[in-house]
Amino acid sequence: MRHRLWLILLVNSFLLSGCKTVPIDDTEQNQYLTTTDRRASDAIAIDKDIEQTAREKLQDNQELLGQSHIVINAYNGLVLVTGEVPDDTVKSKVLEIVSITPHVKMVRDSLAIAQPIDKATRTNDKQLAADVKAALTQIHTLPNFNSAMVKVVTEDGVVYLMGRVFREEGNVVINVTRLQPNIKQIITVFEYLD
């Protein structure tokens, strides 16, 4: 009996060792997003275009970027601008450039007038975002909810939650996010569907 158990364990370990994660290409990722995202497929593409176009316009304007750290995130035409800029003049120029980008419906300004955050803080922000995303995947109490419906953005310990959600979903997402350590603040940029 013991030999049989060892044989089963040995065979299973060989079978499981053959499993690996396979990276998906852009087409597969877009197909996944359109089945888990409440935006229309063209809205997903438009949001990517908004982000890229706004970044390119800002990069063309080097005096804005000299002492700044600017992050652009779009979701269904709503653009969240986070980061740090040296003064109100630069802030106004950044927001103007973003607001005249094609397909932008609204701009949410979360720029701080401060020195750019350091690399260690940016690394912590990435880890914080990953932790929040992982926690959101554990939500199983909401029908028709998928954690990919929520875009998580972090900047200097502040967590921004973007997406098209129902109020009940938004409340659960906020409560799950609130349980994560090292969060300074949670700001919702949800588009509510009810």
Tab-separated table of C-alpha atoms in Angstrom:
chain	number	residue	atom	x	y	z
A	1	MET	CA	0.000	0.000	0.000
A	2	ARG	CA	2.807	2.443	0.886
A	3	HIS	CA	4.594	1.728	-2.392
A	4	ARG	CA	1.417	2.445	-4.305
A	5	LEU	CA	0.977	5.811	-2.513
A	6	TRP	CA	4.577	6.770	-3.259
A	7	LEU	CA	4.118	5.818	-6.887
A	8	ILE	CA	0.987	7.983	-7.167
A	9	LEU	CA	2.781	10.936	-5.540
A	10	LEU	CA	5.779	10.497	-7.821
A	11	VAL	CA	3.642	10.383	-10.976
A	12	ASN	CA	1.652	13.453	-9.866
A	13	SER	CA	4.826	15.423	-9.210
A	14	PHE	CA	6.055	14.681	-12.738
A	15	LEU	CA	2.714	15.683	-14.231
A	16	LEU	CA	2.539	18.929	-12.280
A	17	SER	CA	6.118	19.889	-13.089
A	18	GLY	CA	5.129	20.173	-16.749
A	19	CYS	CA	2.717	23.035	-16.022
A	20	LYS	CA	3.837	26.564	-16.732
A	21	THR	CA	2.415	30.005	-17.315
A	22	VAL	CA	2.229	30.969	-20.954
A	23	PRO	CA	2.340	34.675	-21.782
A	24	ILE	CA	-0.566	35.871	-23.892
A	25	ASP	CA	-0.253	38.191	-26.843
A	26	ASP	CA	-2.150	41.476	-27.327
A	27	THR	CA	-4.953	39.813	-29.293
A	28	GLU	CA	-5.599	37.240	-26.563
A	29	GLN	CA	-5.357	39.940	-23.907
A	30	ASN	CA	-7.895	42.095	-25.768
A	31	GLN	CA	-10.237	39.097	-26.085
A	32	TYR	CA	-9.902	38.485	-22.335
A	33	LEU	CA	-10.577	42.146	-21.565
A	34	THR	CA	-13.684	42.288	-23.728
A	35	THR	CA	-15.170	39.332	-21.835
A	36	THR	CA	-14.263	40.673	-18.367
A	37	ASP	CA	-14.515	44.426	-18.910
A	38	ARG	CA	-17.743	46.389	-19.032
A	39	ARG	CA	-16.347	48.807	-21.579
A	40	ALA	CA	-17.073	48.230	-25.243
A	41	SER	CA	-14.083	46.802	-27.119
A	42	ASP	CA	-13.636	50.062	-29.020
A	43	ALA	CA	-13.639	51.980	-25.701
A	44	ILE	CA	-10.748	49.818	-24.471
A	45	ALA	CA	-8.775	50.665	-27.608
A	46	ILE	CA	-9.685	54.361	-27.324
A	47	ASP	CA	-8.508	54.432	-23.692
A	48	LYS	CA	-5.145	52.967	-24.687
A	49	ASP	CA	-4.913	55.576	-27.445
A	50	ILE	CA	-5.784	58.401	-25.018
A	51	GLU	CA	-3.031	57.291	-22.633
A	52	GLN	CA	-0.439	56.957	-25.390
A	53	THR	CA	-1.343	60.232	-27.124
A	54	ALA	CA	-1.341	62.219	-23.868
A	55	ARG	CA	2.042	60.749	-22.856
A	56	GLU	CA	3.513	61.592	-26.263
A	57	LYS	CA	2.214	65.179	-26.079
A	58	LEU	CA	3.734	65.580	-22.629
A	59	GLN	CA	7.051	64.099	-23.772
A	60	ASP	CA	7.134	66.607	-26.639
A	61	ASN	CA	6.990	69.342	-24.003
A	62	GLN	CA	10.233	68.625	-22.114
A	63	GLU	CA	10.068	71.674	-19.820
A	64	LEU	CA	6.962	70.110	-18.254
A	65	LEU	CA	8.704	66.842	-17.544
A	66	GLY	CA	12.000	68.207	-16.200
A	67	GLN	CA	11.052	68.167	-12.518
A	68	SER	CA	7.834	66.199	-12.810
A	69	HIS	CA	6.526	62.672	-12.517
A	70	ILE	CA	3.239	62.380	-14.417
A	71	VAL	CA	1.094	59.268	-14.840
A	72	ILE	CA	-1.890	59.087	-17.209
A	73	ASN	CA	-4.633	56.446	-16.841
A	74	ALA	CA	-7.832	56.362	-18.900
A	75	TYR	CA	-10.996	54.369	-18.321
A	76	ASN	CA	-14.005	54.835	-20.594
A	77	GLY	CA	-12.823	58.311	-21.582
A	78	LEU	CA	-12.281	59.473	-18.006
A	79	VAL	CA	-8.621	60.350	-17.502
A	80	LEU	CA	-6.919	60.195	-14.119
A	81	VAL	CA	-3.767	62.316	-13.927
A	82	THR	CA	-1.518	61.489	-10.971
A	83	GLY	CA	2.016	62.376	-10.018
A	84	GLU	CA	4.016	65.348	-8.869
A	85	VAL	CA	4.756	68.690	-10.546
A	86	PRO	CA	6.858	71.652	-9.318
A	87	ASP	CA	4.182	74.381	-9.436
A	88	ASP	CA	0.668	75.443	-10.455
A	89	THR	CA	1.832	76.680	-13.869
A	90	VAL	CA	3.167	73.254	-14.859
A	91	LYS	CA	0.077	71.606	-13.385
A	92	SER	CA	-2.234	73.797	-15.494
A	93	LYS	CA	-0.259	73.078	-18.677
A	94	VAL	CA	-0.308	69.319	-18.030
A	95	LEU	CA	-4.055	69.303	-17.415
A	96	GLU	CA	-4.672	71.431	-20.514
A	97	ILE	CA	-2.649	69.067	-22.710
A	98	VAL	CA	-4.502	66.047	-21.340
A	99	SER	CA	-7.945	67.653	-21.611
A	100	ILE	CA	-7.553	68.468	-25.330
A	101	THR	CA	-6.456	64.928	-26.175
A	102	PRO	CA	-9.010	63.382	-28.564
A	103	HIS	CA	-11.803	61.281	-26.977
A	104	VAL	CA	-11.231	62.588	-23.434
A	105	LYS	CA	-14.610	63.018	-21.732
A	106	MET	CA	-13.386	64.210	-18.342
A	107	VAL	CA	-10.097	64.737	-16.487
A	108	ARG	CA	-9.651	63.887	-12.801
A	109	ASP	CA	-6.759	65.941	-11.418
A	110	SER	CA	-4.746	64.231	-8.685
A	111	LEU	CA	-1.439	65.974	-9.338
A	112	ALA	CA	0.466	67.068	-6.238
A	113	ILE	CA	2.711	70.100	-6.174
A	114	ALA	CA	5.782	68.378	-4.799
A	115	GLN	CA	9.098	66.804	-5.698
A	116	PRO	CA	8.753	63.592	-7.737
A	117	ILE	CA	8.512	60.506	-5.553
A	118	ASP	CA	11.640	58.361	-5.386
A	119	LYS	CA	12.151	54.928	-6.936
A	120	ALA	CA	11.656	53.134	-3.620
A	121	THR	CA	8.217	54.725	-3.243
A	122	ARG	CA	7.345	53.828	-6.840
A	123	THR	CA	8.390	50.236	-6.148
A	124	ASN	CA	6.199	50.211	-3.029
A	125	ASP	CA	3.319	51.606	-5.107
A	126	LYS	CA	3.686	48.781	-7.630
A	127	GLN	CA	3.637	46.211	-4.836
A	128	LEU	CA	0.635	47.881	-3.221
A	129	ALA	CA	-1.258	47.807	-6.533
A	130	ALA	CA	-0.384	44.125	-6.982
A	131	ASP	CA	-1.595	43.365	-3.442
A	132	VAL	CA	-4.892	45.176	-4.023
A	133	LYS	CA	-5.416	43.409	-7.370
A	134	ALA	CA	-4.717	40.044	-5.742
A	135	ALA	CA	-7.193	40.814	-2.949
A	136	LEU	CA	-9.862	41.779	-5.485
A	137	THR	CA	-9.530	38.389	-7.186
A	138	GLN	CA	-10.796	36.847	-3.938
A	139	ILE	CA	-14.203	38.526	-4.255
A	140	HIS	CA	-16.620	35.677	-4.989
A	141	THR	CA	-19.801	37.013	-3.394
A	142	LEU	CA	-20.853	39.305	-6.244
A	143	PRO	CA	-22.628	37.830	-9.272
A	144	ASN	CA	-21.178	38.853	-12.646
A	145	PHE	CA	-18.194	40.578	-11.013
A	146	ASN	CA	-14.638	40.046	-12.166
A	147	SER	CA	-11.674	41.793	-10.572
A	148	ALA	CA	-10.472	42.775	-14.063
A	149	MET	CA	-13.406	45.211	-14.135
A	150	VAL	CA	-11.503	47.443	-11.709
A	151	LYS	CA	-8.358	49.304	-12.699
A	152	VAL	CA	-6.062	49.873	-9.712
A	153	VAL	CA	-3.689	52.849	-9.809
A	154	THR	CA	-1.338	53.769	-6.954
A	155	GLU	CA	0.661	56.927	-6.388
A	156	ASP	CA	2.603	57.628	-3.198
A	157	GLY	CA	0.506	55.199	-1.157
A	158	VAL	CA	-2.821	56.508	-2.450
A	159	VAL	CA	-4.957	53.878	-4.195
A	160	TYR	CA	-7.249	54.980	-7.022
A	161	LEU	CA	-9.998	52.594	-8.126
A	162	MET	CA	-11.373	53.047	-11.647
A	163	GLY	CA	-14.053	51.126	-13.494
A	164	ARG	CA	-17.688	50.741	-14.456
A	165	VAL	CA	-19.358	49.091	-11.471
A	166	PHE	CA	-22.656	48.828	-9.661
A	167	ARG	CA	-22.746	50.570	-6.267
A	168	GLU	CA	-22.799	47.291	-4.333
A	169	GLU	CA	-19.715	46.114	-6.249
A	170	GLY	CA	-17.989	49.433	-5.621
A	171	ASN	CA	-18.668	49.205	-1.889
A	172	VAL	CA	-17.293	45.662	-1.689
A	173	VAL	CA	-14.204	46.661	-3.707
A	174	ILE	CA	-13.589	49.631	-1.397
A	175	ASN	CA	-13.981	47.465	1.716
A	176	VAL	CA	-11.619	44.780	0.397
A	177	THR	CA	-9.083	47.444	-0.600
A	178	ARG	CA	-9.366	49.101	2.813
A	179	LEU	CA	-8.090	45.882	4.440
A	180	GLN	CA	-4.736	46.109	2.661
A	181	PRO	CA	-1.828	47.486	4.720
A	182	ASN	CA	0.179	50.628	3.909
A	183	ILE	CA	-2.615	52.508	2.145
A	184	LYS	CA	-2.663	56.237	2.894
A	185	GLN	CA	-5.972	56.908	1.162
A	186	ILE	CA	-8.491	55.328	-1.234
A	187	ILE	CA	-9.988	57.474	-3.989
A	188	THR	CA	-12.734	56.096	-6.200
A	189	VAL	CA	-13.017	57.140	-9.811
A	190	PHE	CA	-15.876	54.761	-10.530
A	191	GLU	CA	-18.534	55.188	-13.166
A	192	TYR	CA	-21.610	53.791	-11.424
A	193	LEU	CA	-24.048	51.797	-13.531
A	194	ASP	CA	-27.012	52.211	-11.163
